[in-house]
PDB file of C-alpha atoms in Angstrom:
ATOM      1  CA  LEU A 296      29.860 135.003 228.405  1.00  0.00           C
ATOM      2  CA  LEU A 297      27.029 136.137 230.879  1.00  0.00           C
ATOM      3  CA  LEU A 298      24.876 138.919 229.982  1.00  0.00           C
ATOM      4  CA  TYR A 299      24.236 140.362 233.968  1.00  0.00           C
ATOM      5  CA  LEU A 300      21.289 142.833 233.994  1.00  0.00           C
ATOM      6  CA  LYS A 301      20.530 145.071 236.940  1.00  0.00           C
ATOM      7  CA  PRO A 302      18.288 148.128 237.862  1.00  0.00           C
ATOM      8  CA  ARG A 303      20.015 151.277 237.166  1.00  0.00           C
ATOM      9  CA  SER A 304      20.732 153.297 240.125  1.00  0.00           C
ATOM     10  CA  GLY A 305      19.009 156.295 241.209  1.00  0.00           C
ATOM     11  CA  SER A 306      19.867 159.401 243.388  1.00  0.00           C
ATOM     12  CA  GLY A 307      21.207 156.828 246.101  1.00  0.00           C
ATOM     13  CA  GLU A 308      17.773 155.286 247.078  1.00  0.00           C
ATOM     14  CA  THR A 309      16.586 152.013 246.075  1.00  0.00           C
ATOM     15  CA  GLU A 310      12.984 152.141 245.046  1.00  0.00           C
ATOM     16  CA  ALA A 311      10.813 149.490 246.047  1.00  0.00           C
ATOM     17  CA  LEU A 312       9.662 146.951 243.098  1.00  0.00           C
ATOM     18  CA  LYS A 313       6.127 145.836 243.390  1.00  0.00           C
ATOM     19  CA  LEU A 314       6.153 142.290 242.797  1.00  0.00           C
ATOM     20  CA  PRO A 315       2.983 140.587 241.620  1.00  0.00           C
ATOM     21  CA  GLY A 316       1.111 138.953 244.314  1.00  0.00           C
ATOM     22  CA  LYS A 317       2.361 141.197 247.172  1.00  0.00           C
ATOM     23  CA  ARG A 318       1.831 144.547 248.547  1.00  0.00           C
ATOM     24  CA  SER A 319       3.891 146.771 250.195  1.00  0.00           C
ATOM     25  CA  SER A 320       2.987 148.625 253.328  1.00  0.00           C
ATOM     26  CA  GLY A 321       5.808 151.180 253.203  1.00  0.00           C
ATOM     27  CA  THR A 322       7.118 149.023 256.787  1.00  0.00           C
ATOM     28  CA  GLU A 323       8.160 146.141 255.020  1.00  0.00           C
ATOM     29  CA  PRO A 324      11.809 145.717 253.976  1.00  0.00           C
ATOM     30  CA  THR A 325      12.304 146.718 250.600  1.00  0.00           C
ATOM     31  CA  PRO A 326      12.395 143.399 248.141  1.00  0.00           C
ATOM     32  CA  LYS A 327      15.503 142.542 246.506  1.00  0.00           C
ATOM     33  CA  PRO A 328      15.523 143.454 242.939  1.00  0.00           C
ATOM     34  CA  PRO A 329      14.831 140.762 240.561  1.00  0.00           C
ATOM     35  CA  VAL A 330      17.870 139.266 238.846  1.00  0.00           C
ATOM     36  CA  PHE A 331      18.100 138.066 235.068  1.00  0.00           C
ATOM     37  CA  VAL A 332      21.154 136.420 234.031  1.00  0.00           C
ATOM     38  CA  ARG A 333      21.475 134.781 230.460  1.00  0.00           C
ATOM     39  CA  ALA A 334      24.031 132.431 229.277  1.00  0.00           C
ATOM     40  CA  LEU A 335      24.990 133.913 225.816  1.00  0.00           C
ATOM     41  CA  ASN A 336      26.128 130.698 223.686  1.00  0.00           C
ATOM     42  CA  THR A 337      26.259 130.937 219.564  1.00  0.00           C
ATOM     43  CA  PRO A 338      25.479 134.367 218.294  1.00  0.00           C
ATOM     44  CA  SER A 339      22.451 134.858 216.039  1.00  0.00           C
ATOM     45  CA  GLY A 340      24.640 136.902 213.507  1.00  0.00           C
ATOM     46  CA  TYR A 341      27.385 139.420 213.698  1.00  0.00           C
ATOM     47  CA  GLU A 342      28.486 142.597 212.073  1.00  0.00           C
ATOM     48  CA  THR A 343      31.895 143.780 210.813  1.00  0.00           C
ATOM     49  CA  GLY A 344      33.450 147.349 210.977  1.00  0.00           C
ATOM     50  CA  GLU A 345      34.977 147.063 207.516  1.00  0.00           C
ATOM     51  CA  PRO A 346      35.252 144.740 204.206  1.00  0.00           C
ATOM     52  CA  ASN A 347      36.991 141.311 204.660  1.00  0.00           C
ATOM     53  CA  VAL A 348      40.833 141.038 203.772  1.00  0.00           C
ATOM     54  CA  LEU A 349      42.869 138.784 201.608  1.00  0.00           C
ATOM     55  CA  MET A 350      46.683 139.647 202.012  1.00  0.00           C
ATOM     56  CA  LEU A 351      48.845 139.711 199.555  1.00  0.00           C
ATOM     57  CA  ASP A 352      52.186 139.181 200.707  1.00  0.00           C
ATOM     58  CA  GLN A 353      53.699 135.885 198.862  1.00  0.00           C
ATOM     59  CA  ALA A 354      54.356 136.591 194.770  1.00  0.00           C
ATOM     60  CA  GLU A 355      56.118 135.530 191.846  1.00  0.00           C
ATOM     61  CA  PHE A 356      58.364 138.185 190.648  1.00  0.00           C
ATOM     62  CA  ALA A 357      60.125 139.445 188.132  1.00  0.00           C
ATOM     63  CA  LEU A 358      62.566 142.567 187.336  1.00  0.00           C
ATOM     64  CA  ASP A 359      62.066 144.295 184.107  1.00  0.00           C
ATOM     65  CA  ASP A 360      61.262 142.158 181.154  1.00  0.00           C
ATOM     66  CA  GLU A 361      62.720 138.748 183.091  1.00  0.00           C
ATOM     67  CA  GLU A 362      61.003 135.422 183.291  1.00  0.00           C
ATOM     68  CA  PHE A 363      59.134 135.278 186.691  1.00  0.00           C
ATOM     69  CA  ALA A 364      60.946 134.050 189.631  1.00  0.00           C
ATOM     70  CA  PRO A 365      59.334 131.253 192.015  1.00  0.00           C
ATOM     71  CA  VAL A 366      56.773 132.628 194.926  1.00  0.00           C
ATOM     72  CA  GLU A 367      58.665 134.365 197.736  1.00  0.00           C
ATOM     73  CA  GLU A 368      57.531 136.619 200.309  1.00  0.00           C
ATOM     74  CA  VAL A 369      57.325 140.163 198.884  1.00  0.00           C
ATOM     75  CA  LEU A 370      59.326 141.760 201.987  1.00  0.00           C
ATOM     76  CA  ARG A 371      62.112 139.120 200.913  1.00  0.00           C
ATOM     77  CA  ILE A 372      61.819 139.892 197.263  1.00  0.00           C
ATOM     78  CA  ASP A 373      62.712 143.797 197.772  1.00  0.00           C
ATOM     79  CA  ASN A 374      66.112 142.538 199.509  1.00  0.00           C
ATOM     80  CA  ILE A 375      67.001 139.900 197.185  1.00  0.00           C
ATOM     81  CA  LEU A 376      66.713 142.512 194.000  1.00  0.00           C
ATOM     82  CA  ARG A 377      68.909 144.939 196.384  1.00  0.00           C
ATOM     83  CA  ARG A 378      71.588 142.697 196.727  1.00  0.00           C
ATOM     84  CA  ARG A 379      71.527 141.861 192.791  1.00  0.00           C
ATOM     85  CA  LEU A 380      71.672 145.562 192.250  1.00  0.00           C
ATOM     86  CA  GLY A 381      74.397 146.431 194.955  1.00  0.00           C
ATOM     87  CA  TRP A 382      71.646 148.856 196.475  1.00  0.00           C
ATOM     88  CA  PRO A 383      71.700 149.077 200.411  1.00  0.00           C
ATOM     89  CA  LEU A 384      69.489 146.311 202.001  1.00  0.00           C
ATOM     90  CA  LYS A 385      66.303 147.404 203.843  1.00  0.00           C
ATOM     91  CA  MET A 386      68.254 146.217 207.361  1.00  0.00           C
ATOM     92  CA  ASP A 387      71.046 148.514 206.453  1.00  0.00           C
ATOM     93  CA  ALA A 388      71.416 151.545 208.470  1.00  0.00           C
ATOM     94  CA  PHE A 389      70.899 154.391 205.274  1.00  0.00           C
ATOM     95  CA  ALA A 390      69.066 157.455 205.004  1.00  0.00           C
ATOM     96  CA  GLN A 391      65.170 157.453 204.718  1.00  0.00           C
ATOM     97  CA  PRO A 392      63.995 157.258 201.362  1.00  0.00           C
ATOM     98  CA  TRP A 393      62.174 160.696 201.240  1.00  0.00           C
ATOM     99  CA  THR A 394      65.660 162.186 201.877  1.00  0.00           C
ATOM    100  CA  GLU A 395      67.074 161.040 198.521  1.00  0.00           C
ATOM    101  CA  PRO A 396      66.472 162.980 195.541  1.00  0.00           C
ATOM    102  CA  LYS A 397      63.904 162.127 193.480  1.00  0.00           C
ATOM    103  CA  GLU A 398      64.941 160.440 190.177  1.00  0.00           C
ATOM    104  CA  PRO A 399      62.964 158.641 187.285  1.00  0.00           C
ATOM    105  CA  ALA A 400      62.883 154.801 188.119  1.00  0.00           C
ATOM    106  CA  GLU A 401      65.976 152.668 186.575  1.00  0.00           C
ATOM    107  CA  HIS A 402      63.930 149.613 186.736  1.00  0.00           C
ATOM    108  CA  THR A 403      60.419 147.844 187.094  1.00  0.00           C
ATOM    109  CA  VAL A 404      59.345 145.297 189.595  1.00  0.00           C
ATOM    110  CA  SER A 405      56.276 142.826 188.429  1.00  0.00           C
ATOM    111  CA  LEU A 406      54.782 141.100 191.369  1.00  0.00           C
ATOM    112  CA  LYS A 407      52.456 137.863 190.370  1.00  0.00           C
ATOM    113  CA  TYR A 408      49.701 136.981 192.684  1.00  0.00           C
ATOM    114  CA  ARG A 409      47.355 133.569 192.527  1.00  0.00           C
ATOM    115  CA  PHE A 410      44.666 132.765 194.383  1.00  0.00           C
ATOM    116  CA  GLU A 411      41.773 130.805 194.584  1.00  0.00           C
ATOM    117  CA  SER A 412      38.099 131.742 194.481  1.00  0.00           C
ATOM    118  CA  SER A 413      35.368 129.521 195.108  1.00  0.00           C
ATOM    119  CA  LYS A 414      32.922 131.599 193.420  1.00  0.00           C
ATOM    120  CA  ALA A 415      33.005 135.173 190.836  1.00  0.00           C
ATOM    121  CA  PHE A 416      33.098 137.360 193.588  1.00  0.00           C
ATOM    122  CA  GLY A 417      31.949 140.974 192.616  1.00  0.00           C
ATOM    123  CA  GLU A 418      32.455 144.533 194.220  1.00  0.00           C
ATOM    124  CA  VAL A 419      36.424 143.232 195.284  1.00  0.00           C
ATOM    125  CA  ARG A 420      38.771 145.981 195.541  1.00  0.00           C
ATOM    126  CA  LEU A 421      42.669 146.138 195.628  1.00  0.00           C
ATOM    127  CA  ALA A 422      44.469 148.005 198.108  1.00  0.00           C
ATOM    128  CA  CYS A 423      48.122 149.135 197.564  1.00  0.00           C
ATOM    129  CA  GLU A 424      50.417 151.874 197.551  1.00  0.00           C
ATOM    130  CA  TYR A 425      51.028 154.518 194.959  1.00  0.00           C
ATOM    131  CA  PRO A 426      48.050 152.948 192.583  1.00  0.00           C
ATOM    132  CA  GLU A 427      48.581 155.910 190.496  1.00  0.00           C
ATOM    133  CA  ASP A 428      52.201 154.457 189.465  1.00  0.00           C
ATOM    134  CA  THR A 429      50.913 150.733 189.555  1.00  0.00           C
ATOM    135  CA  ARG A 430      50.045 148.854 186.361  1.00  0.00           C
ATOM    136  CA  VAL A 431      47.338 146.520 187.545  1.00  0.00           C
ATOM    137  CA  ILE A 432      46.153 143.394 185.365  1.00  0.00           C
ATOM    138  CA  LEU A 433      43.767 140.878 186.380  1.00  0.00           C
ATOM    139  CA  ASN A 434      43.073 137.455 184.779  1.00  0.00           C
ATOM    140  CA  ASN A 435      45.065 139.306 181.545  1.00  0.00           C
ATOM    141  CA  ARG A 436      43.207 142.381 181.727  1.00  0.00           C
ATOM    142  CA  ILE A 437      44.413 145.732 182.215  1.00  0.00           C
ATOM    143  CA  ILE A 438      42.560 147.684 184.984  1.00  0.00           C
ATOM    144  CA  PRO A 439      42.486 151.301 185.252  1.00  0.00           C
ATOM    145  CA  ALA A 440      44.070 152.271 188.589  1.00  0.00           C
ATOM    146  CA  VAL A 441      41.401 154.620 189.738  1.00  0.00           C
ATOM    147  CA  SER A 442      41.432 155.289 193.355  1.00  0.00           C
ATOM    148  CA  CYS A 443      38.080 155.290 195.224  1.00  0.00           C
ATOM    149  CA  GLY A 444      39.094 155.355 199.138  1.00  0.00           C
ATOM    150  CA  THR A 445      41.673 154.217 201.647  1.00  0.00           C
ATOM    151  CA  TYR A 446      42.445 151.212 203.783  1.00  0.00           C
ATOM    152  CA  VAL A 447      43.835 151.389 207.244  1.00  0.00           C
ATOM    153  CA  ASP A 448      45.961 154.295 206.203  1.00  0.00           C
ATOM    154  CA  GLU A 449      45.751 157.529 204.018  1.00  0.00           C
ATOM    155  CA  CYS A 450      48.631 156.098 201.628  1.00  0.00           C
ATOM    156  CA  ILE A 451      47.267 152.888 201.160  1.00  0.00           C
ATOM    157  CA  ARG A 452      44.381 153.669 198.599  1.00  0.00           C
ATOM    158  CA  THR A 453      41.951 151.543 197.039  1.00  0.00           C
ATOM    159  CA  ILE A 454      41.184 150.141 193.227  1.00  0.00           C
ATOM    160  CA  PRO A 455      37.972 148.759 191.966  1.00  0.00           C
ATOM    161  CA  LEU A 456      38.160 145.283 190.459  1.00  0.00           C
ATOM    162  CA  PRO A 457      36.096 143.670 188.123  1.00  0.00           C
ATOM    163  CA  LYS A 458      34.052 140.452 189.137  1.00  0.00           C
ATOM    164  CA  LEU A 459      36.661 137.737 189.834  1.00  0.00           C
ATOM    165  CA  LYS A 460      36.268 134.306 188.294  1.00  0.00           C
ATOM    166  CA  LYS A 461      35.679 131.152 189.879  1.00  0.00           C
ATOM    167  CA  GLY A 462      38.689 129.164 190.195  1.00  0.00           C
ATOM    168  CA  MET A 463      42.010 130.307 189.704  1.00  0.00           C
ATOM    169  CA  ASN A 464      42.973 133.823 189.640  1.00  0.00           C
ATOM    170  CA  GLU A 465      46.137 135.897 188.650  1.00  0.00           C
ATOM    171  CA  LEU A 466      46.464 139.227 189.526  1.00  0.00           C
ATOM    172  CA  ILE A 467      50.012 141.052 188.464  1.00  0.00           C
ATOM    173  CA  LEU A 468      51.104 144.508 189.594  1.00  0.00           C
ATOM    174  CA  THR A 469      54.002 146.318 188.023  1.00  0.00           C
ATOM    175  CA  VAL A 470      55.657 149.019 189.909  1.00  0.00           C
ATOM    176  CA  PRO A 471      58.606 151.645 189.014  1.00  0.00           C
ATOM    177  CA  TYR A 472      61.755 150.473 191.109  1.00  0.00           C
ATOM    178  CA  GLN A 473      64.611 152.363 192.465  1.00  0.00           C
ATOM    179  CA  LYS A 474      66.808 152.835 195.441  1.00  0.00           C
ATOM    180  CA  ARG A 475      64.259 154.865 197.431  1.00  0.00           C
ATOM    181  CA  SER A 476      61.545 152.327 196.599  1.00  0.00           C
ATOM    182  CA  ASN A 477      59.577 149.996 199.147  1.00  0.00           C
ATOM    183  CA  LEU A 478      58.070 146.524 197.895  1.00  0.00           C
ATOM    184  CA  GLU A 479      55.065 146.238 200.320  1.00  0.00           C
ATOM    185  CA  TRP A 480      52.115 143.912 200.628  1.00  0.00           C
ATOM    186  CA  SER A 481      49.047 144.471 198.920  1.00  0.00           C
ATOM    187  CA  TYR A 482      45.584 143.419 200.072  1.00  0.00           C
ATOM    188  CA  LEU A 483      42.233 142.424 198.584  1.00  0.00           C
ATOM    189  CA  LEU A 484      38.950 143.808 200.089  1.00  0.00           C
ATOM    190  CA  GLY A 485      35.426 142.383 199.994  1.00  0.00           C
ATOM    191  CA  GLU A 486      32.473 140.314 201.326  1.00  0.00           C
ATOM    192  CA  PHE A 487      34.049 137.038 201.060  1.00  0.00           C
ATOM    193  CA  GLY A 488      35.449 134.549 203.955  1.00  0.00           C
ATOM    194  CA  VAL A 489      39.030 133.596 203.641  1.00  0.00           C
ATOM    195  CA  ARG A 490      40.199 129.817 204.116  1.00  0.00           C
ATOM    196  CA  VAL A 491      44.129 129.332 204.523  1.00  0.00           C
ATOM    197  CA  SER A 492      45.944 125.950 204.389  1.00  0.00           C
ATOM    198  CA  GLY A 493      49.459 126.419 204.557  1.00  0.00           C
ATOM    199  CA  ASN A 494      50.878 129.063 202.312  1.00  0.00           C
ATOM    200  CA  CYS A 495      47.840 128.838 200.304  1.00  0.00           C
ATOM    201  CA  ALA A 496      44.596 131.256 200.543  1.00  0.00           C
ATOM    202  CA  ARG A 497      41.032 130.736 199.411  1.00  0.00           C
ATOM    203  CA  LEU A 498      38.167 132.996 198.851  1.00  0.00           C
ATOM    204  CA  VAL A 499      35.011 131.239 200.003  1.00  0.00           C
ATOM    205  CA  LYS A 500      31.768 132.104 201.085  1.00  0.00           C
ATOM    206  CA  LYS A 501      31.251 134.966 203.863  1.00  0.00           C
ATOM    207  CA  PRO A 502      30.233 132.856 206.827  1.00  0.00           C
ATOM    208  CA  GLU A 503      26.428 133.343 207.916  1.00  0.00           C
ATOM    209  CA  THR A 504      27.398 132.653 211.538  1.00  0.00           C
ATOM    210  CA  VAL A 505      30.508 132.911 213.575  1.00  0.00           C
ATOM    211  CA  GLY A 506      31.486 131.590 217.513  1.00  0.00           C
ATOM    212  CA  PHE A 507      33.041 132.924 220.398  1.00  0.00           C
ATOM    213  CA  SER A 508      36.534 131.184 219.164  1.00  0.00           C
ATOM    214  CA  ASP A 509      39.763 132.243 216.722  1.00  0.00           C
ATOM    215  CA  LEU A 510      38.076 133.961 214.245  1.00  0.00           C
ATOM    216  CA  SER A 511      41.246 133.468 211.930  1.00  0.00           C
ATOM    217  CA  ALA A 512      39.537 129.863 211.410  1.00  0.00           C
ATOM    218  CA  GLN A 513      36.357 131.003 210.696  1.00  0.00           C
ATOM    219  CA  GLY A 514      36.922 133.200 207.539  1.00  0.00           C
ATOM    220  CA  PHE A 515      38.724 135.886 208.932  1.00  0.00           C
ATOM    221  CA  PRO A 516      42.441 135.065 209.351  1.00  0.00           C
ATOM    222  CA  PHE A 517      43.930 138.825 208.336  1.00  0.00           C
ATOM    223  CA  TYR A 518      40.739 140.985 209.334  1.00  0.00           C
ATOM    224  CA  GLY A 519      41.753 143.387 211.795  1.00  0.00           C
ATOM    225  CA  GLY A 520      38.652 145.572 212.167  1.00  0.00           C
ATOM    226  CA  ASN A 521      35.564 145.784 214.821  1.00  0.00           C
ATOM    227  CA  PHE A 522      34.015 142.513 215.246  1.00  0.00           C
ATOM    228  CA  THR A 523      30.375 142.949 216.811  1.00  0.00           C
ATOM    229  CA  TYR A 524      28.406 139.816 217.599  1.00  0.00           C
ATOM    230  CA  LEU A 525      24.502 139.868 217.636  1.00  0.00           C
ATOM    231  CA  TYR A 526      21.969 137.958 219.609  1.00  0.00           C
ATOM    232  CA  GLU A 527      18.475 138.400 220.467  1.00  0.00           C
ATOM    233  CA  ILE A 528      17.033 137.696 223.715  1.00  0.00           C
ATOM    234  CA  ASP A 529      13.764 137.258 225.699  1.00  0.00           C
ATOM    235  CA  VAL A 530      13.603 139.490 228.781  1.00  0.00           C
ATOM    236  CA  PRO A 531      10.840 138.340 230.751  1.00  0.00           C
ATOM    237  CA  LYS A 532       8.428 141.185 231.572  1.00  0.00           C
ATOM    238  CA  GLY A 533       9.354 143.362 234.814  1.00  0.00           C
ATOM    239  CA  GLN A 534      11.243 146.074 235.890  1.00  0.00           C
ATOM    240  CA  TYR A 535      15.016 145.560 235.947  1.00  0.00           C
TER     241      TYR A 535
END
């Protein structure tokens, strides 16, 4: 990437630049304005427009008080349970959930997420739909589902979590489940980096610098916000 600086055009006339060691008599040809070209290599820093993200899209799952089943993708879990209960599948053609009469949920579904953290990160938030109906347990501790903001969509609200522990963490979300329910992905938000290996993700220290390449390999595999590269550039004295 090149940064190219040139004089700002005026009212259609090019103003003569006074160059060191030369005098302009008014009859000499107007000198060409200086050109400053500088290659931009590794940024000196960066800024993100929002917290980094760990997507929670794979979980062990349990219907009601059953034992947890092995890890599966969350959207597939919904159809697995719908087949068992004889409900329409998500890919079937049926009326939108909001057209169905609202009735008390017949079941609950628990989703258990396990993720490793390289340190005890604080100020982490959980982003999910309908937090008021969700029972949140982090490392065997029940967490009040008090909404403190939104993420991406007004329907996805955030819940502050206590400090994570270094090593393996366990998060269990239990939600009411009925025909009009939707099991959706959830997210962890915070000032951390994310390292992905296969289908496993690990929270790591947020990188201090990044380069012009794939951000998913530099600690931001699920990040979708604005990303600003920062540079410090020495510009030679002069008029540009």
